[in-house]
Amino acid sequence: MPGLRAPSDYSEEPSRHPALKINAKAPFNAEPPRQALVSSYVTPTEFFYKRSHGPIPVVDDIERYSVSIKGLIEKPKEFFMKDILSLPKYNVTATLQCAAIWGGAKLADVLELVGIPKYTNTTPAGGKFVEFVSVDRCKEENGGPYKASIPLSQATNPEADVLLAYEMNGETLNRDHGYPLRVVVPGVIGARSVKWLDSINIDSQDCKGFFVQKDYKMFPPTVNWDNIDWSTRRPQMDFPVQSAICSLEDVNVGRHGKITVKGYAVSGGGRGIERVDISTDGGKTWKEASRYQKPGIQYVADDEKSDKWAWVLFEADVDVQSNTEIVAKAVDIAANVQPEKVEDIWNLRGILNTSWHRVHVQVRHSSM
Ligand code: MTE
């Protein structure tokens, strides 16, 4: 495709921060050290997790880069970067595992330019889904590009804040995160936020690609690899309520027993965090943590000043007198609560393990 190219090997990968914890080198899959997540509400770009499925694409000529919008619409059209940049720019703080401020055009505005009005469920030609197609080469797609889709009703709803983003944290998107243009679907699992966008296809059905049909689906406990029928379950969209303690890696507590527990909590679909409970006795008794997005300002879920699509950071001072287990559990504004045990949400693919986060702490009894 003109302007944007997918290398066939890993010889043109960008450089990355050495502190990232690498889960796989090629394709690159890495996460930040947990502490980095609570040191600032917006995750610095170099620490933001990176999850790709093939070599990172290269822009050879940004002037020639374009995105075509086609399918079940009346006015197919090609958009160059200057066309996207000429649309109103929005900054949306959203968490895709880590939190960033994404800057870009609203997809709802772009779709209007191909004749699809805001708040559309179906185009006259029967289009109900918006498929995003990239250029990268993924083995799961037999060497073809990564793709995913969302409902047209979400794409054309300006309040859903779906972006074609060209900025991350105030800077031009970098290659790892989708330069020159990526989709950001707030409140939804990261797999739908397609990077290195090449084309948008309006279709009557959900995308038929691997990552929509055969990857992020949740199956009941009766399903195993011998009897699995992928078509029986819907693709995962909103992510469930979750939290993690980030301040207690390899912690040793001194004799005085005072520690501060810090972490993050987030829920999908724009549902705010109503409460984060902390236990110092493995879940028998609880204490409520304080929550914030902006340092020093108490977070209020659903308040117009809060960032609807972003996580909250939490903090609680607790006393720990002997070796124990610290637990965090979040509740969202729809009263969804994290499940206690992983057994309750066991599923074949091992996805969405949002059970209580537990961290063991050791109390040192050194004489002082
Ligand atoms: N888009 C493309 N083109 N290729 C990919 O491999 N990975 C997806 C999504 N978009 C992916 C993609 C997945 S699984 C996730 S979780 C997010 O991008 C990760 O985004 P990030 O690397 O910017 O953190």
CSV table of C-alpha atoms and ligand atoms in Angstrom, one decimal:
chain,number,residue,atom,x,y,z
A,1,MET,CA,0.0,0.0,0.0
A,2,PRO,CA,1.4,3.4,-0.8
A,3,GLY,CA,3.2,5.1,2.0
A,4,LEU,CA,2.9,2.4,4.7
A,5,ARG,CA,4.7,-0.9,4.4
A,6,ALA,CA,4.8,-4.2,6.3
A,7,PRO,CA,8.2,-5.7,6.7
A,8,SER,CA,8.4,-9.4,6.3
A,9,ASP,CA,10.9,-9.8,9.1
A,10,TYR,CA,12.0,-8.2,12.4
A,11,SER,CA,15.0,-6.3,11.1
A,12,GLU,CA,13.3,-2.9,11.2
A,13,GLU,CA,11.8,-2.9,14.8
A,14,PRO,CA,11.9,0.4,16.7
A,15,SER,CA,14.0,0.8,19.8
A,16,ARG,CA,12.3,0.3,23.2
A,17,HIS,CA,12.8,1.2,26.8
A,18,PRO,CA,15.0,-1.4,28.6
A,19,ALA,CA,12.8,-1.5,31.7
A,20,LEU,CA,9.9,-3.1,29.8
A,21,LYS,CA,9.2,-6.7,30.8
A,22,ILE,CA,9.3,-8.6,27.5
A,23,ASN,CA,6.9,-11.5,27.2
A,24,ALA,CA,7.8,-12.2,23.6
A,25,LYS,CA,10.3,-10.5,21.3
A,26,ALA,CA,9.0,-11.3,17.9
A,27,PRO,CA,6.2,-10.3,17.6
A,28,PHE,CA,6.8,-7.8,20.3
A,29,ASN,CA,4.7,-8.2,23.5
A,30,ALA,CA,5.9,-6.3,26.6
A,31,GLU,CA,4.5,-4.7,29.7
A,32,PRO,CA,5.8,-2.1,32.1
A,33,PRO,CA,7.1,-2.8,35.6
A,34,ARG,CA,4.1,-2.6,37.8
A,35,GLN,CA,5.4,0.3,39.8
A,36,ALA,CA,5.5,2.5,36.6
A,37,LEU,CA,1.7,2.2,36.4
A,38,VAL,CA,1.1,4.0,39.7
A,39,SER,CA,3.8,6.6,39.4
A,40,SER,CA,1.6,8.6,37.0
A,41,TYR,CA,-2.1,8.4,36.1
A,42,VAL,CA,-1.2,8.7,32.4
A,43,THR,CA,1.3,6.0,31.6
A,44,PRO,CA,4.4,7.5,29.9
A,45,THR,CA,4.5,6.3,26.3
A,46,GLU,CA,7.8,4.4,26.7
A,47,PHE,CA,6.3,2.3,29.5
A,48,PHE,CA,2.9,1.8,27.8
A,49,TYR,CA,2.4,-2.0,27.1
A,50,LYS,CA,3.0,-3.0,23.5
A,51,ARG,CA,1.2,-5.9,21.9
A,52,SER,CA,1.7,-6.7,18.3
A,53,HIS,CA,1.3,-9.8,16.1
A,54,GLY,CA,3.9,-9.2,13.4
A,55,PRO,CA,6.8,-7.0,12.4
A,56,ILE,CA,6.1,-3.3,13.1
A,57,PRO,CA,5.0,-1.5,9.8
A,58,VAL,CA,7.2,1.3,8.4
A,59,VAL,CA,6.0,4.6,6.9
A,60,ASP,CA,8.1,5.3,3.8
A,61,ASP,CA,6.1,8.3,2.6
A,62,ILE,CA,3.5,10.0,4.8
A,63,GLU,CA,2.3,12.2,1.9
A,64,ARG,CA,1.1,9.0,0.1
A,65,TYR,CA,-0.4,7.3,3.1
A,66,SER,CA,-4.2,7.1,2.9
A,67,VAL,CA,-7.1,5.2,4.4
A,68,SER,CA,-9.9,4.0,2.2
A,69,ILE,CA,-13.5,3.7,3.4
A,70,LYS,CA,-15.6,1.3,1.4
A,71,GLY,CA,-18.2,-1.4,1.5
A,72,LEU,CA,-22.0,-1.0,2.0
A,73,ILE,CA,-22.0,2.8,1.6
A,74,GLU,CA,-23.0,5.2,-1.1
A,75,LYS,CA,-19.8,7.4,-1.2
A,76,PRO,CA,-16.6,5.3,-0.8
A,77,LYS,CA,-13.7,7.7,-0.3
A,78,GLU,CA,-9.9,7.8,0.3
A,79,PHE,CA,-8.6,9.9,3.2
A,80,PHE,CA,-5.1,11.3,3.3
A,81,MET,CA,-3.5,12.3,6.5
A,82,LYS,CA,-4.2,16.0,5.8
A,83,ASP,CA,-7.9,15.2,5.5
A,84,ILE,CA,-7.9,13.5,8.9
A,85,LEU,CA,-5.9,16.4,10.4
A,86,SER,CA,-8.4,19.0,9.0
A,87,LEU,CA,-11.2,17.5,11.1
A,88,PRO,CA,-11.9,18.7,14.7
A,89,LYS,CA,-9.4,17.1,17.1
A,90,TYR,CA,-10.4,15.4,20.3
A,91,ASN,CA,-8.3,14.3,23.2
A,92,VAL,CA,-9.7,11.2,25.0
A,93,THR,CA,-8.0,9.7,28.0
A,94,ALA,CA,-8.7,6.0,27.8
A,95,THR,CA,-7.2,2.9,29.3
A,96,LEU,CA,-6.2,0.0,27.0
A,97,GLN,CA,-4.6,-1.9,29.9
A,98,CYS,CA,-2.5,1.2,30.5
A,99,ALA,CA,-3.8,4.8,30.3
A,100,ALA,CA,-2.9,7.3,27.6
A,101,ILE,CA,-4.3,10.6,26.2
A,102,TRP,CA,-5.2,9.8,22.6
A,103,GLY,CA,-5.5,12.7,20.1
A,104,GLY,CA,-7.3,12.3,16.8
A,105,ALA,CA,-10.5,12.7,14.8
A,106,LYS,CA,-13.8,11.1,15.8
A,107,LEU,CA,-14.7,8.2,13.7
A,108,ALA,CA,-18.3,9.5,13.7
A,109,ASP,CA,-17.1,12.7,12.0
A,110,VAL,CA,-15.1,10.7,9.4
A,111,LEU,CA,-18.0,8.4,8.6
A,112,GLU,CA,-20.3,11.4,8.1
A,113,LEU,CA,-18.0,12.4,5.1
A,114,VAL,CA,-18.9,9.1,3.4
A,115,GLY,CA,-22.6,9.7,3.9
A,116,ILE,CA,-23.2,7.8,7.1
A,117,PRO,CA,-25.0,10.2,9.6
A,118,LYS,CA,-24.4,10.1,13.3
A,119,TYR,CA,-26.4,7.6,15.4
A,120,THR,CA,-26.8,5.1,12.5
A,121,ASN,CA,-27.4,1.4,13.2
A,122,THR,CA,-27.7,0.2,9.6
A,123,THR,CA,-26.8,1.9,6.2
A,124,PRO,CA,-29.4,1.7,3.4
A,125,ALA,CA,-27.3,-1.0,1.8
A,126,GLY,CA,-27.4,-3.1,5.0
A,127,GLY,CA,-24.1,-2.2,6.6
A,128,LYS,CA,-24.1,-2.9,10.4
A,129,PHE,CA,-20.4,-3.3,11.3
A,130,VAL,CA,-17.3,-1.2,10.7
A,131,GLU,CA,-14.2,-3.4,10.0
A,132,PHE,CA,-10.8,-1.9,10.5
A,133,VAL,CA,-8.0,-3.5,8.4
A,134,SER,CA,-4.2,-3.0,9.0
A,135,VAL,CA,-1.2,-3.8,6.9
A,136,ASP,CA,0.9,-5.9,9.3
A,137,ARG,CA,1.6,-9.6,8.6
A,138,CYS,CA,0.2,-11.9,11.3
A,139,LYS,CA,0.7,-15.6,11.4
A,140,GLU,CA,-2.8,-16.0,12.9
A,141,GLU,CA,-4.1,-14.5,9.6
A,142,ASN,CA,-1.8,-16.7,7.5
A,143,GLY,CA,0.5,-13.8,6.8
A,144,GLY,CA,-2.4,-11.4,6.2
A,145,PRO,CA,-3.2,-8.2,8.1
A,146,TYR,CA,-4.7,-7.8,11.6
A,147,LYS,CA,-8.3,-6.8,11.5
A,148,ALA,CA,-11.3,-6.3,13.8
A,149,SER,CA,-14.7,-4.7,13.8
A,150,ILE,CA,-17.2,-2.8,16.0
A,151,PRO,CA,-20.9,-2.2,15.5
A,152,LEU,CA,-21.8,0.7,13.3
A,153,SER,CA,-24.0,2.1,16.1
A,154,GLN,CA,-20.9,2.5,18.3
A,155,ALA,CA,-18.8,3.9,15.5
A,156,THR,CA,-21.3,6.6,14.6
A,157,ASN,CA,-22.1,7.6,18.2
A,158,PRO,CA,-20.0,10.6,19.0
A,159,GLU,CA,-20.4,10.0,22.8
A,160,ALA,CA,-18.7,6.6,22.3
A,161,ASP,CA,-15.5,8.6,21.5
A,162,VAL,CA,-14.1,6.1,19.0
A,163,LEU,CA,-11.1,7.8,17.5
A,164,LEU,CA,-8.8,7.6,14.5
A,165,ALA,CA,-5.9,8.6,16.6
A,166,TYR,CA,-2.6,10.2,15.4
A,167,GLU,CA,-1.3,11.4,18.8
A,168,MET,CA,-0.5,9.6,22.1
A,169,ASN,CA,0.2,11.7,25.2
A,170,GLY,CA,0.6,14.9,23.1
A,171,GLU,CA,3.1,13.5,20.7
A,172,THR,CA,2.8,11.9,17.2
A,173,LEU,CA,1.9,8.3,17.6
A,174,ASN,CA,5.1,6.2,17.6
A,175,ARG,CA,5.6,3.1,15.4
A,176,ASP,CA,4.9,0.5,18.2
A,177,HIS,CA,1.5,2.1,18.9
A,178,GLY,CA,0.3,2.4,15.3
A,179,TYR,CA,2.0,5.3,13.5
A,180,PRO,CA,0.6,7.0,11.4
A,181,LEU,CA,-3.0,6.3,12.4
A,182,ARG,CA,-4.8,3.8,14.7
A,183,VAL,CA,-8.3,3.2,16.0
A,184,VAL,CA,-9.0,3.7,19.7
A,185,VAL,CA,-12.2,2.1,20.9
A,186,PRO,CA,-12.6,3.3,24.5
A,187,GLY,CA,-14.0,0.9,27.1
A,188,VAL,CA,-13.4,-2.1,24.9
A,189,ILE,CA,-10.7,-4.8,25.0
A,190,GLY,CA,-7.5,-3.5,23.3
A,191,ALA,CA,-7.8,-6.0,20.5
A,192,ARG,CA,-10.4,-3.9,18.7
A,193,SER,CA,-8.2,-0.8,18.6
A,194,VAL,CA,-6.5,-1.6,15.3
A,195,LYS,CA,-3.1,0.0,14.7
A,196,TRP,CA,-1.5,1.0,11.3
A,197,LEU,CA,-4.9,1.5,9.8
A,198,ASP,CA,-5.1,0.8,6.0
A,199,SER,CA,-8.8,0.6,5.3
A,200,ILE,CA,-12.3,0.7,6.8
A,201,ASN,CA,-15.0,-1.6,5.4
A,202,ILE,CA,-18.7,-1.2,6.2
A,203,ASP,CA,-20.1,-4.7,6.3
A,204,SER,CA,-23.4,-6.5,7.1
A,205,GLN,CA,-21.5,-8.9,9.5
A,206,ASP,CA,-18.8,-8.9,12.1
A,207,CYS,CA,-15.3,-9.2,10.8
A,208,LYS,CA,-14.4,-12.8,9.9
A,209,GLY,CA,-10.7,-12.4,11.0
A,210,PHE,CA,-9.0,-14.6,13.6
A,211,PHE,CA,-8.9,-12.0,16.3
A,212,VAL,CA,-12.7,-11.5,16.2
A,213,GLN,CA,-13.9,-15.0,15.5
A,214,LYS,CA,-11.3,-17.2,17.1
A,215,ASP,CA,-9.4,-15.5,19.8
A,216,TYR,CA,-11.1,-13.2,22.4
A,217,LYS,CA,-14.2,-15.3,23.2
A,218,MET,CA,-15.3,-16.6,26.6
A,219,PHE,CA,-16.5,-20.2,26.7
A,220,PRO,CA,-18.4,-22.1,29.5
A,221,PRO,CA,-16.6,-24.7,31.6
A,222,THR,CA,-18.1,-27.6,29.5
A,223,VAL,CA,-16.1,-26.5,26.4
A,224,ASN,CA,-12.7,-28.1,25.6
A,225,TRP,CA,-10.4,-28.1,22.6
A,226,ASP,CA,-12.1,-31.2,21.2
A,227,ASN,CA,-15.7,-29.9,21.2
A,228,ILE,CA,-15.2,-26.1,20.8
A,229,ASP,CA,-17.5,-24.4,18.3
A,230,TRP,CA,-16.2,-20.9,17.9
A,231,SER,CA,-19.4,-19.7,16.2
A,232,THR,CA,-21.5,-20.2,19.4
A,233,ARG,CA,-20.1,-17.3,21.3
A,234,ARG,CA,-19.9,-13.6,20.7
A,235,PRO,CA,-16.6,-11.7,20.4
A,236,GLN,CA,-15.6,-10.0,23.6
A,237,MET,CA,-16.1,-6.2,23.5
A,238,ASP,CA,-16.4,-4.3,26.9
A,239,PHE,CA,-13.8,-5.4,29.4
A,240,PRO,CA,-14.9,-6.4,32.9
A,241,VAL,CA,-14.2,-4.6,36.2
A,242,GLN,CA,-10.7,-5.2,37.4
A,243,SER,CA,-8.0,-3.9,39.7
A,244,ALA,CA,-4.4,-4.6,40.5
A,245,ILE,CA,-2.0,-3.8,43.4
A,246,CYS,CA,1.1,-2.2,41.8
A,247,SER,CA,3.1,-1.0,44.8
A,248,LEU,CA,3.9,-4.3,46.6
A,249,GLU,CA,6.3,-6.2,44.4
A,250,ASP,CA,8.8,-8.2,46.5
A,251,VAL,CA,7.7,-6.2,49.6
A,252,ASN,CA,9.2,-6.6,53.0
A,253,VAL,CA,7.4,-4.8,55.8
A,254,GLY,CA,9.4,-3.5,58.7
A,255,ARG,CA,8.4,-4.1,62.3
A,256,HIS,CA,6.2,-1.1,62.5
A,257,GLY,CA,3.9,-2.7,60.0
A,258,LYS,CA,2.7,0.4,58.1
A,259,ILE,CA,2.4,0.2,54.4
A,260,THR,CA,0.7,2.1,51.6
A,261,VAL,CA,-1.1,-0.1,49.0
A,262,LYS,CA,-1.4,1.6,45.6
A,263,GLY,CA,-2.8,0.3,42.4
A,264,TYR,CA,-5.3,0.8,39.6
A,265,ALA,CA,-9.0,-0.1,39.0
A,266,VAL,CA,-10.9,0.2,35.7
A,267,SER,CA,-14.1,-1.1,34.2
A,268,GLY,CA,-15.3,-1.4,30.6
A,269,GLY,CA,-18.1,0.4,28.7
A,270,GLY,CA,-17.3,3.7,30.4
A,271,ARG,CA,-18.6,2.5,33.7
A,272,GLY,CA,-16.8,4.4,36.5
A,273,ILE,CA,-15.2,2.8,39.6
A,274,GLU,CA,-17.6,3.1,42.6
A,275,ARG,CA,-15.3,1.6,45.2
A,276,VAL,CA,-12.0,-0.2,45.7
A,277,ASP,CA,-11.8,-2.4,48.8
A,278,ILE,CA,-8.5,-3.5,50.4
A,279,SER,CA,-8.1,-6.4,52.8
A,280,THR,CA,-5.0,-7.2,54.9
A,281,ASP,CA,-6.3,-10.6,56.0
A,282,GLY,CA,-6.9,-12.4,52.7
A,283,GLY,CA,-10.4,-11.0,52.3
A,284,LYS,CA,-12.1,-11.4,55.7
A,285,THR,CA,-12.3,-7.7,56.5
A,286,TRP,CA,-12.0,-4.7,54.2
A,287,LYS,CA,-11.1,-1.0,54.2
A,288,GLU,CA,-12.0,1.4,51.4
A,289,ALA,CA,-9.2,2.9,49.4
A,290,SER,CA,-9.2,6.5,48.2
A,291,ARG,CA,-9.4,7.0,44.4
A,292,TYR,CA,-8.1,9.7,42.1
A,293,GLN,CA,-7.5,10.5,38.5
A,294,LYS,CA,-6.0,14.0,39.0
A,295,PRO,CA,-3.5,14.0,42.0
A,296,GLY,CA,-5.1,15.6,45.1
A,297,ILE,CA,-8.6,15.6,43.7
A,298,GLN,CA,-11.0,13.0,45.0
A,299,TYR,CA,-12.5,11.0,42.1
A,300,VAL,CA,-16.2,10.9,41.8
A,301,ALA,CA,-17.5,8.2,39.4
A,302,ASP,CA,-19.8,9.5,36.7
A,303,ASP,CA,-18.9,13.1,37.5
A,304,GLU,CA,-18.6,15.2,34.3
A,305,LYS,CA,-15.1,16.2,35.3
A,306,SER,CA,-13.9,12.5,35.6
A,307,ASP,CA,-12.3,10.7,32.6
A,308,LYS,CA,-15.1,8.3,31.8
A,309,TRP,CA,-12.9,5.9,29.8
A,310,ALA,CA,-9.8,5.9,32.0
A,311,TRP,CA,-8.8,4.0,35.1
A,312,VAL,CA,-8.6,5.4,38.6
A,313,LEU,CA,-5.5,5.0,40.8
A,314,PHE,CA,-6.2,4.0,44.4
A,315,GLU,CA,-4.3,4.3,47.6
A,316,ALA,CA,-4.8,3.0,51.2
A,317,ASP,CA,-2.6,3.1,54.3
A,318,VAL,CA,-2.8,-0.2,56.2
A,319,ASP,CA,-1.2,-1.9,59.2
A,320,VAL,CA,0.4,-5.3,58.7
A,321,GLN,CA,1.6,-7.1,61.8
A,322,SER,CA,2.4,-10.6,60.5
A,323,ASN,CA,3.0,-12.3,57.1
A,324,THR,CA,-0.3,-12.0,55.2
A,325,GLU,CA,-2.1,-11.6,52.0
A,326,ILE,CA,-3.2,-8.1,50.8
A,327,VAL,CA,-6.2,-8.2,48.5
A,328,ALA,CA,-7.7,-5.6,46.2
A,329,LYS,CA,-11.3,-5.8,44.8
A,330,ALA,CA,-13.0,-3.2,42.7
A,331,VAL,CA,-16.7,-2.4,42.2
A,332,ASP,CA,-18.0,-0.4,39.3
A,333,ILE,CA,-21.0,1.9,39.1
A,334,ALA,CA,-23.3,-0.9,37.8
A,335,ALA,CA,-22.3,-2.8,41.0
A,336,ASN,CA,-20.3,-5.3,39.1
A,337,VAL,CA,-17.8,-6.8,41.5
A,338,GLN,CA,-14.5,-8.7,40.8
A,339,PRO,CA,-15.0,-12.4,41.4
A,340,GLU,CA,-13.2,-13.9,44.3
A,341,LYS,CA,-11.5,-16.9,42.7
A,342,VAL,CA,-10.2,-17.6,39.2
A,343,GLU,CA,-12.1,-20.9,39.3
A,344,ASP,CA,-15.3,-19.0,39.1
A,345,ILE,CA,-14.4,-17.5,35.7
A,346,TRP,CA,-12.2,-20.3,34.3
A,347,ASN,CA,-12.5,-20.5,30.6
A,348,LEU,CA,-10.7,-22.4,27.9
A,349,ARG,CA,-8.8,-19.5,26.5
A,350,GLY,CA,-7.7,-18.3,29.9
A,351,ILE,CA,-8.8,-14.8,29.1
A,352,LEU,CA,-10.3,-12.1,31.4
A,353,ASN,CA,-8.9,-13.4,34.7
A,354,THR,CA,-10.2,-10.5,36.8
A,355,SER,CA,-10.4,-12.3,40.1
A,356,TRP,CA,-9.3,-10.5,43.3
A,357,HIS,CA,-5.6,-9.5,43.1
A,358,ARG,CA,-3.7,-11.0,46.0
A,359,VAL,CA,-0.1,-10.1,47.1
A,360,HIS,CA,1.8,-11.8,49.8
A,361,VAL,CA,3.7,-9.6,52.2
A,362,GLN,CA,6.5,-10.7,54.6
A,363,VAL,CA,6.9,-8.9,57.9
A,364,ARG,CA,10.5,-8.7,59.0
A,365,HIS,CA,11.1,-9.1,62.7
A,366,SER,CA,14.5,-7.7,62.9
A,367,SER,CA,15.6,-6.3,66.2
A,368,MET,CA,16.1,-2.5,66.0
B,1,MTE,N1,-3.5,-3.7,15.5
B,1,MTE,C1,-2.7,-4.3,14.6
B,1,MTE,N2,-2.7,-3.8,13.3
B,1,MTE,N3,-1.9,-5.4,14.9
B,1,MTE,C2,-1.9,-5.9,16.2
B,1,MTE,O1,-1.1,-6.9,16.4
B,1,MTE,N4,-2.8,-5.8,18.5
B,1,MTE,C3,-4.1,-5.5,19.2
B,1,MTE,C4,-4.4,-4.0,19.1
B,1,MTE,N5,-4.3,-3.6,17.7
B,1,MTE,C5,-2.7,-5.3,17.2
B,1,MTE,C6,-3.5,-4.2,16.8
B,1,MTE,C7,-4.0,-5.9,20.6
B,1,MTE,S1,-4.3,-7.5,20.9
B,1,MTE,C8,-3.9,-4.9,21.6
B,1,MTE,S2,-4.1,-5.4,23.2
B,1,MTE,C9,-3.6,-3.5,21.3
B,1,MTE,O2,-3.5,-3.3,19.8
B,1,MTE,C10,-2.3,-3.1,21.9
B,1,MTE,O3,-2.0,-1.8,21.6
B,1,MTE,P1,-0.6,-1.2,22.0
B,1,MTE,O4,0.5,-2.0,21.4
B,1,MTE,O5,-0.6,0.2,21.4
B,1,MTE,O6,-0.5,-1.1,23.5
